[in-house]
mmCIF file of C-alpha atoms and ligand atoms in Angstrom:
data_model
loop_
_atom_site.group_PDB
_atom_site.id
_atom_site.type_symbol
_atom_site.label_atom_id
_atom_site.label_comp_id
_atom_site.label_asym_id
_atom_site.label_seq_id
_atom_site.Cartn_x
_atom_site.Cartn_y
_atom_site.Cartn_z
ATOM 1 C CA MET F 1 25.219 14.865 -2.869
ATOM 2 C CA ALA F 2 21.804 16.517 -3.012
ATOM 3 C CA LEU F 3 18.874 14.341 -3.963
ATOM 4 C CA ALA F 4 17.302 14.983 -7.355
ATOM 5 C CA VAL F 5 13.516 15.038 -7.065
ATOM 6 C CA ARG F 6 11.170 14.756 -10.042
ATOM 7 C CA PRO F 7 7.405 14.724 -9.447
ATOM 8 C CA LEU F 8 5.627 11.837 -11.172
ATOM 9 C CA THR F 9 2.130 13.380 -11.386
ATOM 10 C CA PRO F 10 0.795 16.804 -10.392
ATOM 11 C CA ALA F 11 -0.290 15.494 -6.979
ATOM 12 C CA LEU F 12 1.181 12.120 -6.155
ATOM 13 C CA GLY F 13 4.631 10.616 -6.255
ATOM 14 C CA ALA F 14 8.185 11.674 -6.934
ATOM 15 C CA GLU F 15 11.211 9.914 -8.332
ATOM 16 C CA VAL F 16 14.260 10.427 -6.160
ATOM 17 C CA ALA F 17 17.586 10.062 -7.939
ATOM 18 C CA GLY F 18 21.202 10.484 -6.935
ATOM 19 C CA ILE F 19 21.177 8.043 -4.068
ATOM 20 C CA ASP F 20 22.258 4.490 -3.320
ATOM 21 C CA LEU F 21 19.854 3.484 -0.549
ATOM 22 C CA ARG F 22 22.453 1.132 0.942
ATOM 23 C CA ARG F 23 24.596 4.134 1.755
ATOM 24 C CA ALA F 24 22.032 6.793 2.650
ATOM 25 C CA THR F 25 23.376 9.304 5.190
ATOM 26 C CA GLU F 26 21.383 10.485 8.208
ATOM 27 C CA GLN F 27 20.723 13.732 6.416
ATOM 28 C CA GLN F 28 19.462 11.957 3.309
ATOM 29 C CA VAL F 29 17.154 9.772 5.395
ATOM 30 C CA ALA F 30 15.741 12.928 7.002
ATOM 31 C CA GLU F 31 15.217 14.408 3.555
ATOM 32 C CA ILE F 32 13.547 11.220 2.314
ATOM 33 C CA LYS F 33 11.171 11.289 5.300
ATOM 34 C CA SER F 34 10.093 14.782 4.454
ATOM 35 C CA LEU F 35 9.702 13.998 0.717
ATOM 36 C CA TRP F 36 7.735 10.889 1.620
ATOM 37 C CA SER F 37 5.225 12.940 3.622
ATOM 38 C CA ARG F 38 4.923 15.486 0.874
ATOM 39 C CA TYR F 39 4.608 13.216 -2.175
ATOM 40 C CA ALA F 40 3.101 10.138 -0.463
ATOM 41 C CA LEU F 41 5.026 7.900 -2.867
ATOM 42 C CA LEU F 42 8.723 7.789 -3.632
ATOM 43 C CA LEU F 43 10.290 5.891 -6.499
ATOM 44 C CA PHE F 44 13.964 4.923 -6.419
ATOM 45 C CA ARG F 45 15.476 3.374 -9.525
ATOM 46 C CA GLY F 46 18.643 1.394 -10.168
ATOM 47 C CA GLN F 47 18.924 0.067 -6.629
ATOM 48 C CA ALA F 48 20.726 -3.166 -5.745
ATOM 49 C CA LEU F 49 19.323 -4.076 -2.350
ATOM 50 C CA ASP F 50 19.776 -7.598 -1.073
ATOM 51 C CA GLU F 51 17.512 -8.741 1.772
ATOM 52 C CA ASP F 52 19.899 -7.521 4.481
ATOM 53 C CA ASP F 53 20.025 -4.092 2.817
ATOM 54 C CA LEU F 54 16.264 -3.960 2.405
ATOM 55 C CA VAL F 55 15.674 -4.619 6.085
ATOM 56 C CA ALA F 56 18.451 -2.261 7.224
ATOM 57 C CA TYR F 57 17.195 0.598 5.038
ATOM 58 C CA SER F 58 13.533 0.107 5.990
ATOM 59 C CA ARG F 59 14.375 0.072 9.710
ATOM 60 C CA ARG F 60 15.573 3.644 9.446
ATOM 61 C CA PHE F 61 11.906 4.665 9.064
ATOM 62 C CA GLY F 62 10.417 2.719 11.961
ATOM 63 C CA ASP F 63 9.928 -0.723 13.430
ATOM 64 C CA LEU F 64 9.094 -3.378 10.877
ATOM 65 C CA GLU F 65 6.089 -5.593 10.999
ATOM 66 C CA ILE F 66 6.141 -9.360 10.822
ATOM 67 C CA HIS F 67 3.170 -9.919 8.529
ATOM 68 C CA VAL F 68 0.309 -12.114 9.745
ATOM 69 C CA ARG F 69 0.691 -14.308 6.616
ATOM 70 C CA ARG F 70 3.673 -16.204 7.981
ATOM 71 C CA GLU F 71 3.686 -18.680 5.137
ATOM 72 C CA PHE F 72 4.806 -15.905 2.755
ATOM 73 C CA LEU F 73 7.705 -14.450 4.740
ATOM 74 C CA SER F 74 11.272 -14.589 3.487
ATOM 75 C CA PRO F 75 13.044 -17.641 4.960
ATOM 76 C CA HIS F 76 15.983 -15.341 5.779
ATOM 77 C CA HIS F 77 14.191 -12.279 7.176
ATOM 78 C CA PRO F 78 10.709 -12.456 8.718
ATOM 79 C CA GLU F 79 10.436 -8.667 8.166
ATOM 80 C CA ILE F 80 10.228 -9.297 4.404
ATOM 81 C CA LEU F 81 6.978 -10.396 2.816
ATOM 82 C CA TYR F 82 7.120 -12.051 -0.600
ATOM 83 C CA VAL F 83 4.513 -11.069 -3.182
ATOM 84 C CA SER F 84 4.830 -13.677 -5.892
ATOM 85 C CA ASN F 85 3.284 -16.232 -8.240
ATOM 86 C CA ILE F 86 6.331 -18.513 -7.956
ATOM 87 C CA LYS F 87 5.687 -21.926 -6.416
ATOM 88 C CA GLY F 88 8.015 -23.639 -3.986
ATOM 89 C CA PRO F 89 9.117 -27.298 -4.105
ATOM 90 C CA ASP F 90 5.900 -28.261 -2.259
ATOM 91 C CA GLY F 91 3.820 -26.763 -5.100
ATOM 92 C CA LYS F 92 2.539 -23.929 -2.894
ATOM 93 C CA PRO F 93 3.079 -20.253 -3.761
ATOM 94 C CA ILE F 94 6.060 -18.705 -1.960
ATOM 95 C CA GLY F 95 4.353 -15.303 -1.921
ATOM 96 C CA ILE F 96 1.051 -13.623 -1.202
ATOM 97 C CA LEU F 97 -1.413 -12.471 -3.905
ATOM 98 C CA SER F 98 0.068 -15.130 -6.194
ATOM 99 C CA GLN F 99 -1.823 -15.188 -9.507
ATOM 100 C CA ASN F 100 -4.964 -13.412 -8.555
ATOM 101 C CA GLU F 101 -6.302 -10.119 -9.620
ATOM 102 C CA VAL F 102 -5.546 -7.623 -6.835
ATOM 103 C CA GLY F 103 -8.037 -4.779 -6.653
ATOM 104 C CA TRP F 104 -7.709 -1.352 -5.029
ATOM 105 C CA HIS F 105 -6.808 -1.578 -1.350
ATOM 106 C CA TYR F 106 -5.029 0.141 1.502
ATOM 107 C CA ASP F 107 -2.526 -2.195 3.169
ATOM 108 C CA GLN F 108 -3.646 -3.059 6.702
ATOM 109 C CA ILE F 109 -6.703 -0.774 6.815
ATOM 110 C CA TYR F 110 -8.337 -3.726 8.608
ATOM 111 C CA LEU F 111 -5.992 -3.450 11.605
ATOM 112 C CA PRO F 112 -6.365 -1.233 14.710
ATOM 113 C CA ARG F 113 -2.859 0.159 14.098
ATOM 114 C CA PRO F 114 -2.199 0.033 10.378
ATOM 115 C CA ALA F 115 1.339 0.316 9.029
ATOM 116 C CA VAL F 116 2.449 3.817 8.032
ATOM 117 C CA GLY F 117 4.269 2.655 5.001
ATOM 118 C CA SER F 118 5.269 -0.124 2.721
ATOM 119 C CA PHE F 119 8.463 -0.422 0.717
ATOM 120 C CA LEU F 120 8.207 -2.730 -2.273
ATOM 121 C CA VAL F 121 11.148 -3.732 -4.437
ATOM 122 C CA ALA F 122 11.209 -5.695 -7.670
ATOM 123 C CA ALA F 123 13.199 -8.925 -7.453
ATOM 124 C CA GLN F 124 11.904 -10.724 -10.581
ATOM 125 C CA LEU F 125 9.590 -9.267 -13.223
ATOM 126 C CA PRO F 126 7.646 -10.447 -16.261
ATOM 127 C CA PRO F 127 9.179 -9.220 -19.574
ATOM 128 C CA ASP F 128 6.899 -6.179 -19.830
ATOM 129 C CA GLY F 129 7.528 -5.285 -16.173
ATOM 130 C CA GLY F 130 3.893 -5.330 -15.131
ATOM 131 C CA GLU F 131 2.181 -2.440 -13.397
ATOM 132 C CA THR F 132 1.036 -1.343 -9.956
ATOM 133 C CA TRP F 133 -1.302 1.626 -9.681
ATOM 134 C CA PHE F 134 -1.518 4.082 -6.806
ATOM 135 C CA SER F 135 -4.252 6.575 -6.002
ATOM 136 C CA ASP F 136 -3.808 9.824 -4.073
ATOM 137 C CA MET F 137 -6.589 9.845 -1.514
ATOM 138 C CA ARG F 138 -5.656 13.356 -0.293
ATOM 139 C CA ALA F 139 -6.188 14.881 -3.732
ATOM 140 C CA ALA F 140 -9.355 12.784 -4.102
ATOM 141 C CA TYR F 141 -10.673 14.139 -0.800
ATOM 142 C CA ASP F 142 -9.730 17.758 -1.555
ATOM 143 C CA ALA F 143 -11.505 17.702 -4.918
ATOM 144 C CA LEU F 144 -14.590 15.839 -3.680
ATOM 145 C CA PRO F 145 -17.896 17.525 -4.597
ATOM 146 C CA ALA F 146 -19.206 19.488 -1.584
ATOM 147 C CA ASP F 147 -22.444 17.501 -1.185
ATOM 148 C CA LEU F 148 -20.545 14.228 -1.031
ATOM 149 C CA LYS F 149 -18.085 15.710 1.462
ATOM 150 C CA ARG F 150 -21.008 16.703 3.672
ATOM 151 C CA ARG F 151 -22.619 13.272 3.498
ATOM 152 C CA ILE F 152 -19.530 11.552 4.845
ATOM 153 C CA GLU F 153 -18.462 14.138 7.385
ATOM 154 C CA GLY F 154 -17.682 12.639 10.783
ATOM 155 C CA ARG F 155 -18.612 9.123 9.579
ATOM 156 C CA LYS F 156 -16.809 5.876 10.174
ATOM 157 C CA ALA F 157 -16.517 2.972 7.778
ATOM 158 C CA VAL F 158 -16.240 -0.781 8.280
ATOM 159 C CA GLN F 159 -13.035 -2.429 7.036
ATOM 160 C CA SER F 160 -12.883 -6.143 6.376
ATOM 161 C CA TYR F 161 -9.861 -8.268 5.547
ATOM 162 C CA GLU F 162 -12.232 -11.156 4.933
ATOM 163 C CA ALA F 163 -13.976 -9.194 2.168
ATOM 164 C CA PHE F 164 -10.625 -8.686 0.453
ATOM 165 C CA ASN F 165 -9.670 -12.318 0.770
ATOM 166 C CA ARG F 166 -13.019 -13.428 -0.562
ATOM 167 C CA ALA F 167 -12.906 -11.030 -3.522
ATOM 168 C CA TYR F 168 -9.357 -11.912 -4.523
ATOM 169 C CA SER F 169 -9.431 -15.550 -3.437
ATOM 170 C CA VAL F 170 -6.670 -15.463 -0.875
ATOM 171 C CA PRO F 171 -7.493 -18.312 1.501
ATOM 172 C CA THR F 172 -6.891 -17.595 5.195
ATOM 173 C CA SER F 173 -6.685 -19.961 8.130
ATOM 174 C CA THR F 174 -9.122 -19.926 11.065
ATOM 175 C CA GLU F 175 -6.392 -18.450 13.253
ATOM 176 C CA GLN F 176 -5.703 -15.649 10.761
ATOM 177 C CA LYS F 177 -9.447 -14.881 10.562
ATOM 178 C CA LYS F 178 -9.624 -14.675 14.347
ATOM 179 C CA ARG F 179 -6.758 -12.186 14.384
ATOM 180 C CA THR F 180 -8.388 -9.885 11.827
ATOM 181 C CA PRO F 181 -12.027 -9.198 12.749
ATOM 182 C CA ASP F 182 -13.879 -6.389 10.935
ATOM 183 C CA ILE F 183 -13.043 -2.957 12.291
ATOM 184 C CA GLU F 184 -14.274 0.655 12.079
ATOM 185 C CA HIS F 185 -12.047 3.643 11.220
ATOM 186 C CA PRO F 186 -12.811 7.292 10.380
ATOM 187 C CA LEU F 187 -13.873 7.509 6.743
ATOM 188 C CA VAL F 188 -11.782 10.648 6.348
ATOM 189 C CA ARG F 189 -8.379 10.185 7.937
ATOM 190 C CA THR F 190 -6.201 13.068 9.103
ATOM 191 C CA HIS F 191 -2.580 12.336 8.314
ATOM 192 C CA PRO F 192 -0.630 11.842 11.556
ATOM 193 C CA ILE F 193 2.334 13.902 10.302
ATOM 194 C CA THR F 194 1.097 16.411 7.734
ATOM 195 C CA GLY F 195 -2.429 16.895 9.120
ATOM 196 C CA ARG F 196 -3.846 16.584 5.594
ATOM 197 C CA LYS F 197 -7.154 14.811 5.156
ATOM 198 C CA ALA F 198 -7.529 11.759 2.939
ATOM 199 C CA LEU F 199 -10.352 9.395 2.074
ATOM 200 C CA TYR F 200 -9.735 6.265 4.118
ATOM 201 C CA ILE F 201 -11.740 3.696 2.219
ATOM 202 C CA CYS F 202 -11.009 1.204 -0.554
ATOM 203 C CA PRO F 203 -13.082 -0.995 -2.856
ATOM 204 C CA GLY F 204 -11.270 -4.141 -1.713
ATOM 205 C CA MET F 205 -11.973 -3.892 2.014
ATOM 206 C CA THR F 206 -14.531 -1.217 2.893
ATOM 207 C CA THR F 207 -17.929 -2.839 3.278
ATOM 208 C CA ALA F 208 -20.187 -0.208 4.872
ATOM 209 C CA ILE F 209 -20.530 3.321 6.216
ATOM 210 C CA VAL F 210 -21.538 3.157 9.857
ATOM 211 C CA GLY F 211 -24.971 4.617 10.640
ATOM 212 C CA LEU F 212 -26.293 4.782 7.073
ATOM 213 C CA PRO F 213 -29.031 2.477 5.817
ATOM 214 C CA GLU F 214 -27.541 -0.383 3.809
ATOM 215 C CA ALA F 215 -28.668 0.833 0.364
ATOM 216 C CA GLU F 216 -27.465 4.384 0.953
ATOM 217 C CA SER F 217 -24.171 3.191 2.393
ATOM 218 C CA ARG F 218 -23.593 1.027 -0.690
ATOM 219 C CA ALA F 219 -24.536 3.864 -3.050
ATOM 220 C CA VAL F 220 -22.238 6.404 -1.380
ATOM 221 C CA LEU F 221 -19.357 3.929 -1.289
ATOM 222 C CA GLU F 222 -19.802 3.144 -4.996
ATOM 223 C CA GLU F 223 -19.742 6.846 -5.746
ATOM 224 C CA LEU F 224 -16.579 7.319 -3.678
ATOM 225 C CA PHE F 225 -14.861 4.318 -5.249
ATOM 226 C CA ALA F 226 -15.564 5.610 -8.760
ATOM 227 C CA TRP F 227 -14.317 9.032 -7.716
ATOM 228 C CA THR F 228 -11.060 7.952 -6.082
ATOM 229 C CA THR F 229 -9.976 5.849 -9.048
ATOM 230 C CA ARG F 230 -10.293 8.652 -11.615
ATOM 231 C CA ASP F 231 -7.236 9.185 -13.794
ATOM 232 C CA GLU F 232 -6.283 12.503 -12.222
ATOM 233 C CA PHE F 233 -5.634 10.874 -8.846
ATOM 234 C CA VAL F 234 -3.741 7.847 -10.126
ATOM 235 C CA TYR F 235 -0.075 7.127 -10.786
ATOM 236 C CA ARG F 236 0.518 3.983 -12.842
ATOM 237 C CA HIS F 237 3.922 2.479 -12.274
ATOM 238 C CA ARG F 238 5.479 0.130 -14.799
ATOM 239 C CA TRP F 239 8.220 -1.785 -13.021
ATOM 240 C CA THR F 240 11.862 -2.096 -14.066
ATOM 241 C CA MET F 241 14.438 -4.211 -12.229
ATOM 242 C CA GLY F 242 16.132 -2.145 -9.542
ATOM 243 C CA ASP F 243 12.973 -0.169 -8.743
ATOM 244 C CA GLY F 244 11.802 0.336 -5.185
ATOM 245 C CA ILE F 245 8.676 2.227 -4.163
ATOM 246 C CA MET F 246 7.848 3.516 -0.683
ATOM 247 C CA TRP F 247 4.241 4.559 -0.254
ATOM 248 C CA ASP F 248 2.399 6.337 2.503
ATOM 249 C CA ASN F 249 -0.232 4.033 3.783
ATOM 250 C CA ALA F 250 -2.293 6.714 5.500
ATOM 251 C CA CYS F 251 -3.246 8.434 2.249
ATOM 252 C CA THR F 252 -2.707 6.169 -0.773
ATOM 253 C CA MET F 253 -4.324 2.975 -1.975
ATOM 254 C CA HIS F 254 -3.022 0.693 -4.705
ATOM 255 C CA ARG F 255 -3.885 -2.162 -7.058
ATOM 256 C CA ARG F 256 -1.953 -4.535 -9.275
ATOM 257 C CA GLU F 257 -2.588 -4.838 -12.991
ATOM 258 C CA PRO F 258 -3.101 -8.454 -14.060
ATOM 259 C CA PHE F 259 0.066 -9.838 -15.631
ATOM 260 C CA ASP F 260 0.972 -12.730 -17.897
ATOM 261 C CA GLN F 261 1.016 -15.750 -15.616
ATOM 262 C CA ARG F 262 3.405 -17.661 -17.851
ATOM 263 C CA HIS F 263 6.113 -15.511 -16.281
ATOM 264 C CA HIS F 264 7.443 -15.381 -12.773
ATOM 265 C CA ARG F 265 7.116 -12.266 -10.659
ATOM 266 C CA LEU F 266 8.665 -11.753 -7.239
ATOM 267 C CA MET F 267 8.365 -8.571 -5.212
ATOM 268 C CA LYS F 268 9.746 -8.113 -1.709
ATOM 269 C CA ARG F 269 7.998 -5.867 0.764
ATOM 270 C CA THR F 270 8.803 -4.456 4.146
ATOM 271 C CA THR F 271 6.015 -2.984 6.227
ATOM 272 C CA ILE F 272 6.894 0.023 8.360
ATOM 273 C CA LEU F 273 5.061 0.538 11.635
ATOM 274 C CA PRO F 274 4.119 3.925 13.066
ATOM 275 C CA PRO F 275 5.273 5.161 16.460
ATOM 276 C CA ALA F 276 2.602 4.223 19.035
ATOM 277 C CA HIS F 277 1.245 7.745 19.492
ATOM 278 C CA LEU F 278 0.507 8.122 15.770
ATOM 279 C CA ALA F 279 -0.774 4.610 15.214
ATOM 280 C CA ILE F 280 -4.531 4.845 15.539
ATOM 281 C CA PRO F 281 -6.301 6.385 12.520
ATOM 282 C CA ARG F 282 -8.108 9.638 13.431
HETATM 283 C C1 LIG P 1 1.549 -5.033 -1.716
HETATM 284 C C2 LIG P 1 0.794 -5.080 -2.971
HETATM 285 C C3 LIG P 1 0.985 -5.161 -5.356
HETATM 286 C C4 LIG P 1 1.993 -5.548 -6.365
HETATM 287 O O1 LIG P 1 2.725 -5.422 -1.731
HETATM 288 O O2 LIG P 1 0.992 -4.599 -0.706
HETATM 289 O O3 LIG P 1 -0.387 -4.860 -2.989
HETATM 290 O O4 LIG P 1 1.928 -5.022 -7.474
HETATM 291 N N1 LIG P 1 1.507 -5.327 -4.070
HETATM 292 O O5 LIG P 1 2.819 -6.407 -6.067
HETATM 293 MN MN1 LIG P 2 -0.989 -4.077 -0.970
#
């Protein structure tokens, strides 16, 4: 059966209906890949993926990463990262980002070879569902005022996982810090598949523009952050059980709306790695 595709905003995101992801054919997977590149975010509703299904489906898009935060991996599948405020029997959270506010970020922008995609499914939700917001950094780049575009042309920016962890109080171990030193990437990233340009910065992790004096670097970044989070670039997703969202990590950033901490929330994420020749941001 043909997939039914409904765009979610003028630029970013599409809902894909008419498919049970557990039984996707080769042809459907090929179609999903192409939709994923085009819309940068795909929403599937009414899915019933258990952890085996989640891993099997995600693998069809690439190798899966074992996240550096080992304490938050599924006990059954190390390819699945829990995002949750639920505490285990030892009183420690079973998932990452537990109760904290989670500001705008690109997953893995702090790594030399960031993941190409993430697939996040809802396993337990607060009564109102809670929201995750996504911003289209291609549309934000395309519409950028010309003077700002010129000021950042050819520049690199510094990405820091430590800055994120400090801002959103996610404690890391000494070993984890050692494995994630600050890193520079092009400030405007060319998508490895579509060739489209996107702003490759985020308020949560980008600390400086290389080669600009500190005050100017800060000022330009603040301007870019305000720009990229404007309503016209953002899709706000309110979660329902059975939802799964795949996003393109080379051209979208995301944040989580605070939610009522009296309720449990559990999301399960797989992290899809790029083929080696497309891995380094350019
Ligand atoms: C993530 C993430 C936000 C959320 O899984 O990378 O940022 O709403 N999740 O759970
Ligand atoms: Mn994230």
